[in-house]
Tab-separated table of C-alpha atoms in Angstrom:
chain	number	residue	atom	x	y	z
A	1	MET	CA	98.794	80.582	69.179
A	2	GLN	CA	98.805	77.470	71.485
A	3	THR	CA	101.602	79.172	73.255
A	4	VAL	CA	99.209	82.248	73.941
A	5	TYR	CA	96.309	79.644	74.833
A	6	TYR	CA	98.715	78.254	77.496
A	7	LEU	CA	100.113	81.420	78.836
A	8	VAL	CA	96.581	82.657	79.313
A	9	LEU	CA	95.124	79.338	80.694
A	10	VAL	CA	97.787	78.430	83.253
A	11	PRO	CA	100.604	80.925	84.237
A	12	MET	CA	98.153	83.671	83.898
A	13	VAL	CA	95.330	82.002	86.023
A	14	TYR	CA	98.029	81.342	88.823
A	15	ALA	CA	99.110	84.855	88.692
A	16	ALA	CA	95.388	86.399	88.863
A	17	PHE	CA	94.650	84.282	91.810
A	18	ALA	CA	97.675	85.229	93.673
A	19	VAL	CA	97.322	88.814	93.033
A	20	PHE	CA	93.614	88.741	93.906
A	21	ILE	CA	94.372	86.776	97.319
A	22	PHE	CA	97.438	88.585	98.403
A	23	GLY	CA	96.270	91.947	96.872
A	24	THR	CA	93.000	91.704	98.909
A	25	ALA	CA	94.456	90.336	101.964
A	26	TRP	CA	97.259	93.239	102.018
A	27	ARG	CA	94.455	96.086	101.221
A	28	LEU	CA	92.246	94.756	104.092
A	29	ALA	CA	95.089	94.507	106.310
A	30	GLN	CA	96.538	97.875	105.539
A	31	THR	CA	93.076	99.419	106.281
A	32	ALA	CA	92.367	97.426	109.458
A	33	ARG	CA	95.828	98.599	110.643
A	34	ARG	CA	94.661	102.366	110.530
A	35	PRO	CA	93.273	103.824	113.822
A	36	ALA	CA	89.464	103.621	114.508
A	37	HIS	CA	87.541	106.867	114.379
A	38	GLY	CA	87.200	108.419	117.738
A	39	ALA	CA	83.487	109.037	118.033
A	40	THR	CA	80.536	106.892	117.073
A	41	LEU	CA	79.147	107.074	113.251
A	42	GLN	CA	75.856	105.742	114.178
A	43	ILE	CA	72.763	107.239	112.482
A	44	PHE	CA	69.625	107.979	113.926
A	45	PRO	CA	67.118	106.289	115.087
A	46	LYS	CA	69.259	103.698	116.794
A	47	LYS	CA	67.891	100.084	115.871
A	48	ASP	CA	68.474	97.010	117.970
A	49	PRO	CA	69.995	94.586	117.037
A	50	ALA	CA	72.359	96.709	115.247
A	51	TRP	CA	74.329	94.014	113.365
A	52	LEU	CA	71.168	92.535	112.260
A	53	TYR	CA	70.046	95.865	110.644
A	54	ALA	CA	73.657	96.244	109.343
A	55	VAL	CA	73.526	92.787	107.731
A	56	ALA	CA	70.062	93.627	106.134
A	57	ASP	CA	71.500	96.902	104.800
A	58	THR	CA	74.296	95.027	103.081
A	59	PHE	CA	72.418	92.170	101.385
A	60	PHE	CA	69.012	93.657	100.689
A	61	MET	CA	69.968	97.393	100.087
A	62	PRO	CA	66.624	98.939	101.462
A	63	SER	CA	67.781	102.520	100.921
A	64	ILE	CA	68.099	101.869	97.149
A	65	LEU	CA	64.611	99.823	97.221
A	66	ARG	CA	63.081	103.045	98.561
A	67	HIS	CA	64.982	105.783	96.403
A	68	SER	CA	65.487	103.851	93.304
A	69	PRO	CA	63.458	100.745	92.796
A	70	VAL	CA	64.396	100.151	89.176
A	71	LEU	CA	68.199	100.432	90.017
A	72	TRP	CA	67.609	98.024	92.942
A	73	PHE	CA	65.950	95.509	90.565
A	74	PHE	CA	68.786	95.228	88.447
A	75	LEU	CA	71.216	95.238	91.154
A	76	ALA	CA	69.382	92.507	93.008
A	77	VAL	CA	69.492	90.487	89.709
A	78	PHE	CA	72.983	91.378	88.853
A	79	HIS	CA	74.372	90.203	92.355
A	80	LEU	CA	72.100	87.253	92.626
A	81	ALA	CA	73.299	86.039	89.134
A	82	VAL	CA	76.898	86.506	90.249
A	83	ALA	CA	76.343	84.323	93.280
A	84	LEU	CA	74.529	81.715	91.255
A	85	LEU	CA	77.506	81.893	88.608
A	86	ILE	CA	80.173	81.360	91.522
A	87	ILE	CA	78.202	78.336	92.699
A	88	GLY	CA	77.930	77.162	88.935
A	89	HIS	CA	82.018	77.465	88.678
A	90	LEU	CA	82.510	75.671	92.187
A	91	GLU	CA	80.601	72.743	90.473
A	92	LEU	CA	83.029	72.653	87.912
A	93	PHE	CA	85.782	71.778	89.969
A	94	ALA	CA	84.247	68.349	90.958
A	95	GLN	CA	80.939	66.789	92.014
A	96	TRP	CA	79.672	68.740	95.129
A	97	ARG	CA	76.924	66.714	96.803
A	98	LEU	CA	75.980	69.754	98.682
A	99	LEU	CA	75.267	71.878	95.657
A	100	GLN	CA	73.428	69.175	93.975
A	101	ILE	CA	70.451	69.095	96.556
A	102	VAL	CA	68.123	70.034	93.738
A	103	PRO	CA	69.473	68.053	91.004
A	104	HIS	CA	70.266	70.103	87.826
A	105	GLU	CA	72.608	70.167	85.133
A	106	VAL	CA	75.853	71.949	85.861
A	107	PHE	CA	75.531	75.680	85.708
A	108	LEU	CA	72.184	76.319	87.315
A	109	GLY	CA	69.419	78.112	85.399
A	110	LYS	CA	69.684	76.991	82.067
A	111	GLY	CA	71.767	79.697	80.528
A	112	PHE	CA	69.358	82.304	81.834
A	113	VAL	CA	71.546	83.275	84.882
A	114	GLY	CA	74.226	84.486	82.573
A	115	LEU	CA	71.787	86.272	80.408
A	116	ALA	CA	70.275	88.117	83.332
A	117	ALA	CA	73.753	88.927	84.405
A	118	SER	CA	74.679	90.519	81.135
A	119	VAL	CA	71.455	92.408	80.816
A	120	SER	CA	71.798	93.934	84.073
A	121	LEU	CA	75.339	94.646	83.451
A	122	LEU	CA	74.196	96.368	80.117
A	123	PHE	CA	71.601	98.474	82.162
A	124	LEU	CA	74.258	99.400	84.766
A	125	PHE	CA	76.625	100.515	81.942
A	126	PHE	CA	74.080	102.454	79.978
A	127	ARG	CA	72.660	104.325	83.086
A	128	ARG	CA	76.096	105.909	83.432
A	129	PHE	CA	75.236	107.716	80.058
A	130	HIS	CA	72.548	109.866	81.634
A	131	ALA	CA	72.571	112.644	84.040
A	132	PRO	CA	73.045	112.814	87.040
A	133	VAL	CA	75.005	109.636	87.190
A	134	ARG	CA	77.127	110.599	84.229
A	135	ASP	CA	78.181	113.550	85.985
A	136	LEU	CA	79.360	111.303	88.892
A	137	SER	CA	81.079	108.651	86.836
A	138	VAL	CA	84.881	108.506	86.248
A	139	PRO	CA	86.525	106.560	83.486
A	140	LYS	CA	87.429	103.463	85.699
A	141	ASP	CA	83.421	102.923	86.200
A	142	TYR	CA	83.111	102.311	82.714
A	143	TYR	CA	86.361	100.328	82.234
A	144	LEU	CA	85.255	98.075	85.272
A	145	LEU	CA	81.733	97.414	83.663
A	146	ILE	CA	83.097	96.808	80.165
A	147	LEU	CA	85.556	94.307	81.620
A	148	LEU	CA	82.778	92.701	83.752
A	149	PHE	CA	80.648	92.500	80.609
A	150	LEU	CA	83.196	91.003	78.445
A	151	THR	CA	83.947	88.368	80.888
A	152	VAL	CA	80.224	87.447	81.573
A	153	ILE	CA	79.456	87.500	77.837
A	154	PHE	CA	82.077	84.973	76.516
A	155	GLY	CA	81.602	82.756	79.604
A	156	SER	CA	77.646	82.697	79.085
A	157	GLN	CA	77.945	82.208	75.280
A	158	MET	CA	79.770	78.845	76.000
A	159	ASP	CA	76.886	77.820	78.171
A	160	TRP	CA	74.245	79.049	75.505
A	161	ALA	CA	75.858	77.100	72.859
A	162	ARG	CA	75.787	73.966	75.047
A	163	ARG	CA	72.397	74.402	76.193
A	164	TRP	CA	70.370	76.090	73.516
A	165	PHE	CA	72.058	75.126	70.382
A	166	ASP	CA	73.401	71.525	71.207
A	167	TYR	CA	77.022	72.223	70.588
A	168	ASP	CA	78.814	69.290	72.281
A	169	VAL	CA	82.351	69.371	71.520
A	170	LEU	CA	83.688	71.328	74.660
A	171	GLY	CA	81.564	70.260	77.326
A	172	VAL	CA	81.749	70.131	81.119
A	173	GLU	CA	84.131	67.253	81.187
A	174	ALA	CA	86.862	69.082	79.593
A	175	TYR	CA	86.248	72.224	82.009
A	176	ARG	CA	86.454	69.821	84.892
A	177	ALA	CA	89.702	68.109	83.666
A	178	TYR	CA	91.354	71.435	83.020
A	179	LEU	CA	90.369	73.102	86.433
A	180	TRP	CA	91.226	70.065	88.459
A	181	SER	CA	94.626	69.980	87.018
A	182	LEU	CA	95.194	73.673	87.815
A	183	VAL	CA	94.118	72.635	91.444
A	184	THR	CA	96.280	69.795	91.747
A	185	LEU	CA	99.284	71.936	90.393
A	186	LYS	CA	99.623	69.328	87.473
A	187	PRO	CA	98.603	72.006	84.658
A	188	PHE	CA	97.164	70.309	81.625
A	189	VAL	CA	95.038	71.784	78.867
A	190	PRO	CA	92.716	69.240	77.258
A	191	ASP	CA	92.924	68.837	73.470
A	192	GLU	CA	89.148	69.805	73.123
A	193	ILE	CA	90.010	73.319	74.467
A	194	VAL	CA	93.054	74.041	72.342
A	195	TYR	CA	91.549	72.418	69.015
A	196	SER	CA	87.822	73.069	69.048
A	197	GLY	CA	86.397	76.003	67.263
A	198	HIS	CA	85.085	77.106	70.500
A	199	GLY	CA	88.230	77.057	72.534
A	200	PHE	CA	89.104	80.728	71.891
A	201	MET	CA	85.903	81.693	73.595
A	202	LEU	CA	87.086	80.086	76.861
A	203	VAL	CA	90.437	81.540	76.467
A	204	LEU	CA	88.989	84.810	76.268
A	205	HIS	CA	86.677	84.381	78.942
A	206	VAL	CA	89.635	83.312	81.297
A	207	PHE	CA	91.616	86.099	80.049
A	208	PHE	CA	89.098	88.714	80.987
A	209	ALA	CA	88.510	87.023	84.179
A	210	ASN	CA	92.202	86.936	84.922
A	211	VAL	CA	92.288	90.683	84.275
A	212	PHE	CA	89.343	91.290	86.626
A	213	LEU	CA	90.695	89.256	89.460
A	214	MET	CA	94.002	91.219	89.144
A	215	VAL	CA	92.434	94.426	89.242
A	216	PHE	CA	89.884	93.512	92.185
A	217	PRO	CA	91.882	94.569	95.114
A	218	PHE	CA	92.745	97.856	93.539
A	219	THR	CA	89.249	99.106	92.584
A	220	LYS	CA	85.910	99.795	94.029
A	221	MET	CA	85.286	96.173	93.694
A	222	MET	CA	86.470	96.041	97.452
A	223	HIS	CA	82.843	96.970	98.320
A	224	THR	CA	82.436	93.265	98.302
A	225	PHE	CA	84.359	93.001	101.505
A	226	LEU	CA	83.771	96.474	102.941
A	227	ALA	CA	80.131	96.831	102.732
A	228	LEU	CA	79.509	94.855	106.003
A	229	PRO	CA	82.000	96.863	108.207
A	230	MET	CA	80.785	100.132	106.511
A	231	ASN	CA	77.058	99.504	107.380
A	232	LEU	CA	78.133	98.209	110.790
A	233	LEU	CA	79.752	101.742	111.343
A	234	LYS	CA	76.528	103.153	110.114
A	235	ARG	CA	74.476	101.156	112.498
A	236	GLY	CA	76.632	101.713	115.613
B	1	MET	CA	100.832	127.046	95.400
B	2	ASP	CA	104.372	126.137	96.190
B	3	SER	CA	105.547	122.723	97.004
B	4	GLN	CA	106.171	123.370	100.547
B	5	THR	CA	102.522	124.527	101.152
B	6	ARG	CA	101.352	121.394	99.350
B	7	GLU	CA	103.536	119.315	101.581
B	8	GLU	CA	102.028	120.667	104.612
B	9	LEU	CA	98.598	120.443	103.279
B	10	LEU	CA	98.918	116.707	102.282
B	11	LYS	CA	100.375	116.106	105.801
B	12	LEU	CA	97.094	117.438	107.070
B	13	PHE	CA	95.120	115.262	104.578
B	14	GLN	CA	97.316	112.301	106.122
B	15	SER	CA	96.116	112.928	109.472
B	16	LYS	CA	92.495	112.539	108.846
B	17	LEU	CA	93.098	109.073	107.052
B	18	ASN	CA	91.879	106.954	109.992
B	19	ARG	CA	89.790	103.628	109.067
B	20	ALA	CA	86.298	104.850	108.786
B	21	MET	CA	87.732	107.659	106.492
B	22	VAL	CA	89.495	105.151	104.136
B	23	TYR	CA	86.472	103.145	103.977
B	24	TYR	CA	84.561	105.954	102.828
B	25	LEU	CA	87.133	107.264	100.249
B	26	GLU	CA	87.647	103.683	98.790
B	27	THR	CA	84.284	102.304	98.596
B	28	CYS	CA	81.889	104.714	96.664
B	29	THR	CA	80.668	103.063	93.569
B	30	ARG	CA	79.000	106.248	92.183
B	31	CYS	CA	75.563	104.610	92.006
B	32	GLY	CA	73.919	108.156	92.377
B	33	VAL	CA	71.300	107.037	95.027
B	34	CYS	CA	72.417	109.966	97.117
B	35	THR	CA	71.558	112.509	94.402
B	36	THR	CA	68.141	113.383	95.851
B	37	ALA	CA	69.295	113.377	99.525
B	38	CYS	CA	70.902	116.718	99.340
B	39	HIS	CA	68.581	119.465	100.057
B	40	VAL	CA	71.026	121.970	98.645
B	41	TYR	CA	70.552	119.878	95.330
B	42	GLN	CA	66.997	119.948	95.849
B	43	SER	CA	67.003	123.694	95.556
B	44	MET	CA	69.636	124.094	93.004
B	45	PRO	CA	69.859	120.828	90.921
B	46	GLN	CA	73.534	121.116	89.784
B	47	ALA	CA	75.897	118.171	89.622
B	48	LYS	CA	78.187	119.660	92.032
B	49	TYR	CA	75.817	119.641	94.949
B	50	ILE	CA	75.254	115.856	94.603
B	51	ALA	CA	76.792	114.154	97.893
B	52	ALA	CA	79.025	111.749	95.798
B	53	TYR	CA	80.178	114.504	93.581
B	54	ARG	CA	81.272	116.652	96.663
B	55	ALA	CA	83.095	113.481	97.869
B	56	GLU	CA	84.502	112.847	94.674
B	57	ILE	CA	86.166	116.300	94.819
B	58	VAL	CA	88.137	115.435	97.958
B	59	ARG	CA	88.640	111.788	96.582
B	60	ARG	CA	90.335	113.285	93.406
B	61	ILE	CA	93.151	114.642	95.437
B	62	TYR	CA	93.346	111.518	97.691
B	63	LYS	CA	93.667	109.402	94.381
B	64	LYS	CA	96.731	111.992	93.089
B	65	TYR	CA	98.573	111.812	96.216
B	66	PHE	CA	97.741	108.710	98.466
B	67	LYS	CA	97.264	106.080	95.481
B	68	ALA	CA	99.529	104.434	92.935
B	69	GLN	CA	96.921	105.277	90.190
B	70	GLY	CA	97.563	108.964	90.856
B	71	THR	CA	101.238	108.500	89.406
B	72	LEU	CA	100.584	105.779	86.913
B	73	TRP	CA	97.542	106.656	85.349
B	74	PRO	CA	95.799	109.701	86.634
B	75	SER	CA	92.983	109.892	84.153
B	76	TYR	CA	91.769	106.481	85.066
B	77	GLY	CA	90.028	107.801	88.055
B	78	ASP	CA	90.179	111.423	87.322
B	79	ALA	CA	92.735	112.144	89.926
B	80	LYS	CA	93.404	115.949	90.512
B	81	GLU	CA	96.494	117.938	91.556
B	82	LEU	CA	96.104	120.141	94.762
B	83	THR	CA	96.332	123.687	93.328
B	84	GLU	CA	94.534	126.910	93.845
B	85	ALA	CA	91.922	126.024	91.570
B	86	ALA	CA	91.263	122.875	93.433
B	87	LEU	CA	91.048	124.897	96.662
B	88	GLN	CA	88.420	127.022	95.249
B	89	GLU	CA	86.561	123.915	94.442
B	90	LEU	CA	86.924	122.602	97.826
B	91	TYR	CA	85.645	125.934	99.231
B	92	ASP	CA	82.459	125.741	97.118
B	93	THR	CA	81.752	122.278	98.037
B	94	ALA	CA	82.621	122.286	101.764
B	95	TYR	CA	80.885	125.396	102.580
B	96	SER	CA	77.404	124.625	100.724
B	97	CYS	CA	77.360	121.553	102.803
B	98	THR	CA	75.353	121.844	105.947
B	99	GLY	CA	76.760	118.571	107.532
B	100	CYS	CA	73.214	117.141	107.919
B	101	ARG	CA	74.495	113.615	106.994
B	102	ARG	CA	71.111	112.920	105.153
B	103	CYS	CA	73.219	111.515	102.313
B	104	MET	CA	74.653	108.972	104.733
B	105	VAL	CA	71.019	107.332	105.229
B	106	TYR	CA	70.609	106.996	101.651
B	107	CYS	CA	74.108	105.529	100.837
B	108	PRO	CA	73.905	101.576	100.649
B	109	PHE	CA	77.098	101.914	102.291
B	110	GLY	CA	76.413	104.445	104.718
B	111	ILE	CA	79.206	106.776	103.252
B	112	ASP	CA	79.461	109.768	105.631
B	113	THR	CA	80.223	112.719	103.226
B	114	GLN	CA	80.053	115.224	105.929
B	115	MET	CA	83.085	113.463	107.352
B	116	ILE	CA	85.000	113.666	104.091
B	117	MET	CA	83.878	117.434	103.860
B	118	SER	CA	85.957	117.522	107.030
B	119	ILE	CA	89.070	116.864	105.091
B	120	ALA	CA	88.193	119.862	102.582
B	121	LYS	CA	87.701	122.150	105.430
B	122	LEU	CA	90.974	121.167	107.152
B	123	LEU	CA	92.901	121.787	103.994
B	124	LEU	CA	90.945	125.202	103.638
B	125	VAL	CA	91.860	126.273	107.120
B	126	GLY	CA	95.565	124.941	106.376
B	127	ALA	CA	95.954	127.155	103.350
B	128	HIS	CA	94.299	130.027	105.267
B	129	ALA	CA	91.588	130.122	102.462
B	130	GLU	CA	88.463	129.461	104.890
B	131	PRO	CA	85.861	131.967	105.647
B	132	GLU	CA	87.657	133.972	108.476
B	133	ILE	CA	84.763	134.692	110.784
B	134	LEU	CA	84.292	130.934	111.165
B	135	THR	CA	87.681	130.347	112.603
B	136	LEU	CA	87.622	133.680	114.664
B	137	LEU	CA	84.454	132.213	116.264
B	138	ALA	CA	85.792	128.762	116.657
B	139	ASP	CA	88.936	130.152	118.325
B	140	THR	CA	86.899	132.358	120.630
B	141	SER	CA	84.851	129.333	121.789
B	142	ILE	CA	88.060	127.280	122.278
B	143	GLU	CA	89.703	129.988	124.286
B	144	LYS	CA	86.545	130.215	126.551
B	145	GLY	CA	86.370	126.542	127.052
B	146	ARG	CA	90.098	126.493	128.273
B	147	SER	CA	89.309	129.009	131.045
B	148	LEU	CA	85.920	127.565	131.920
B	149	GLU	CA	86.663	127.425	135.633
B	150	PHE	CA	87.092	131.248	135.485
B	151	PHE	CA	83.593	131.590	134.034
B	152	LYS	CA	81.747	128.878	136.353
B	153	GLU	CA	81.229	131.210	139.353
B	154	GLY	CA	79.583	134.129	137.419
B	155	PHE	CA	77.375	131.454	135.440
B	156	LEU	CA	76.256	129.798	138.681
B	157	GLN	CA	75.491	133.432	140.209
B	158	GLY	CA	73.424	134.115	137.146
B	159	VAL	CA	71.201	130.801	137.568
B	160	LYS	CA	70.957	132.027	141.221
B	161	ASN	CA	69.561	135.186	140.340
B	162	LEU	CA	67.059	133.503	137.951
B	163	GLU	CA	65.801	131.393	140.849
B	164	GLN	CA	64.314	134.537	142.585
B	165	GLN	CA	62.028	135.098	139.628
B	166	VAL	CA	61.045	131.476	139.342
B	167	VAL	CA	59.887	131.468	143.057
B	168	ALA	CA	58.031	134.830	142.589
B	169	LYS	CA	56.205	133.002	139.747
B	170	TRP	CA	55.361	129.718	141.077
B	171	LYS	CA	55.255	129.936	144.866
B	172	MET	CA	53.220	127.052	145.460
B	173	GLU	CA	55.142	124.609	143.278
B	174	ALA	CA	58.636	125.923	144.360
B	175	GLU	CA	57.878	125.432	148.181
B	176	GLY	CA	60.376	123.255	150.046
B	177	LYS	CA	62.280	122.220	146.838
B	178	THR	CA	65.598	123.002	145.190
B	179	VAL	CA	64.125	125.167	142.683
B	180	ILE	CA	67.044	125.106	140.066
B	181	PRO	CA	69.393	122.135	140.874
B	182	VAL	CA	72.888	122.616	139.394
B	183	ASP	CA	74.436	119.523	140.394
B	184	VAL	CA	72.386	117.279	138.777
B	185	GLY	CA	73.326	115.226	135.469
B	186	GLY	CA	71.293	114.669	132.474
B	187	PRO	CA	68.642	117.126	130.828
B	188	ILE	CA	66.494	118.750	133.321
B	189	SER	CA	63.259	120.777	132.435
B	190	PHE	CA	62.170	123.884	134.176
B	191	MET	CA	58.641	123.303	133.436
B	192	TRP	CA	58.610	119.564	134.922
B	193	PRO	CA	58.468	118.517	138.589
B	194	TRP	CA	62.235	118.417	139.344
B	195	PRO	CA	64.415	116.619	138.912
B	196	VAL	CA	62.709	114.396	136.590
B	197	PRO	CA	64.646	114.172	133.298
B	198	ILE	CA	62.594	115.296	130.102
B	199	PRO	CA	60.605	112.126	128.626
B	200	SER	CA	61.594	111.054	125.211
B	201	PHE	CA	58.686	111.895	122.720
B	202	GLN	CA	60.401	109.739	120.200
B	203	ARG	CA	59.927	106.691	122.277
B	204	ARG	CA	56.289	107.381	122.767
B	205	ARG	CA	55.617	107.491	119.144
B	206	PHE	CA	56.784	104.032	118.738
B	207	SER	CA	54.726	102.471	121.580
B	208	MET	CA	51.399	103.920	120.169
B	209	PRO	CA	48.771	100.914	120.060
B	210	GLN	CA	49.171	99.166	116.855
B	211	LYS	CA	45.916	98.051	114.762
B	212	LYS	CA	45.966	94.279	114.779
B	213	THR	CA	45.889	92.853	111.258
B	214	GLY	CA	46.903	89.309	111.689
B	215	PRO	CA	49.818	87.323	112.176
B	216	SER	CA	51.762	88.637	109.136
B	217	VAL	CA	52.213	91.856	110.651
B	218	SER	CA	53.723	90.274	113.677
B	219	LEU	CA	56.145	88.363	111.459
B	220	LYS	CA	57.086	91.389	109.616
B	221	ARG	CA	57.660	93.254	112.733
B	222	SER	CA	59.829	90.381	114.397
B	223	ILE	CA	63.228	89.416	113.405
B	224	LEU	CA	62.718	90.323	109.902
B	225	ALA	CA	61.843	93.997	110.658
B	226	PRO	CA	65.146	95.292	109.083
B	227	LEU	CA	64.059	94.053	105.736
B	228	TRP	CA	61.015	96.233	105.513
B	229	GLY	CA	62.581	99.295	107.227
B	230	ILE	CA	60.120	99.278	109.624
B	231	PRO	CA	60.404	99.753	113.859
B	232	PRO	CA	60.355	96.209	115.565
B	233	ALA	CA	57.327	95.350	117.537
B	234	PRO	CA	56.205	97.447	120.720
B	235	SER	CA	57.399	95.267	123.597
B	236	SER	CA	54.458	93.038	124.705
B	237	PHE	CA	53.128	92.388	128.147
B	238	TRP	CA	55.411	89.353	128.488
B	239	THR	CA	58.673	91.040	127.420
B	240	ALA	CA	57.862	93.688	129.950
B	241	LEU	CA	57.362	91.218	132.471
B	242	PHE	CA	60.528	89.498	131.589
B	243	ARG	CA	62.460	92.596	131.900
B	244	LYS	CA	60.887	93.443	135.046
B	245	LEU	CA	61.907	90.015	136.588
B	246	TYR	CA	65.356	89.741	134.965
B	247	ALA	CA	66.743	93.226	134.164
């Protein structure tokens, strides 16, 4: 069992990050190498400055807000929660002064960020069971949402156990030691992770996150990087 | 469909894959916001008329032949082989799309479904399965465009003949002027004092006097305008002056 733990927590993490970084770079480079479209793809009416409208379209999704406000709400909650969770994970690497401008315990939001992400993911998942989105969906849409949900729920529940139920065997110190050893290329898995009753939750979280990172460059997740260039095309 | 035809059709498909097209084919998240955008769907609410579904019909063939998943795990993304049945499906979707690009405005990524439909149409033309009258008309137009010089003189003569009638009708206005100028660029109106271009009525709508309702409106209409989806503030006296001085 410990070998499986080690394989997931160390070699697979390196592999996942390698696939994520090189895969994404490769995909983006491959797309950028293709010839540009001959004519303008700008929509009417022209807005000035175009780049500002493109940025607003990308980050605030005004067309969704207008045509499907409920979806917009959950999308906004989900994307915001993901952004906060990324910040939370950055704080696990070390003490970042910059991120502690508003002093808080590590993982912003007292566990509610993870809850918001899980609930909005459930919304996004279950709306795919209803027409007309059901008719549009293909299997990989469901797979991706399930994968994301598993990642978020196993990650969040570690936070919930600490914040809401006073679980204190496995905590930020262990995560920090583990992550820092990965960054400095001296991989080491603390005993708390291997032997505590909660360790397998972390292993599952890391496992699903690894799988997610590995499939990232080859799925529609690339919209993370392509949304802005596409909206720039639209705004001209 | 024999394999040689398929190869040729896929070559045609490949020729359409520029950067924008790949963005459009790769990025759709199938969120369904474009559902109500299509006026064909509005009158016939069937899934096959949803913009994302139209694009998906082309995208399925793209997944099958231009992505690894088409070989490794076709059912993962519903990849589909290019067959006679697929062509029929392409026909139904391509020629029920008017190419109005309304769905592009709805799409949070600005996916141009009309452009994806151009692949479907190219494949159909390549397979000689398109509505023949359209190709005939297009060929005629192209042929005429090739020998434009040949038709130019006759066209100019036609315009000259028209001039006589205009002069007969508007004697006063036409006096001492080139009645129908044929060597001026840009849109020219017959009913407007020549050769002034037609004014833009769109612009006039936006410069109508706005009711003042306090500073919040001006803030809304400033740099934050894209957030609310409203047009930015009409240019004030100061910006007009600035433009006059420094333009």
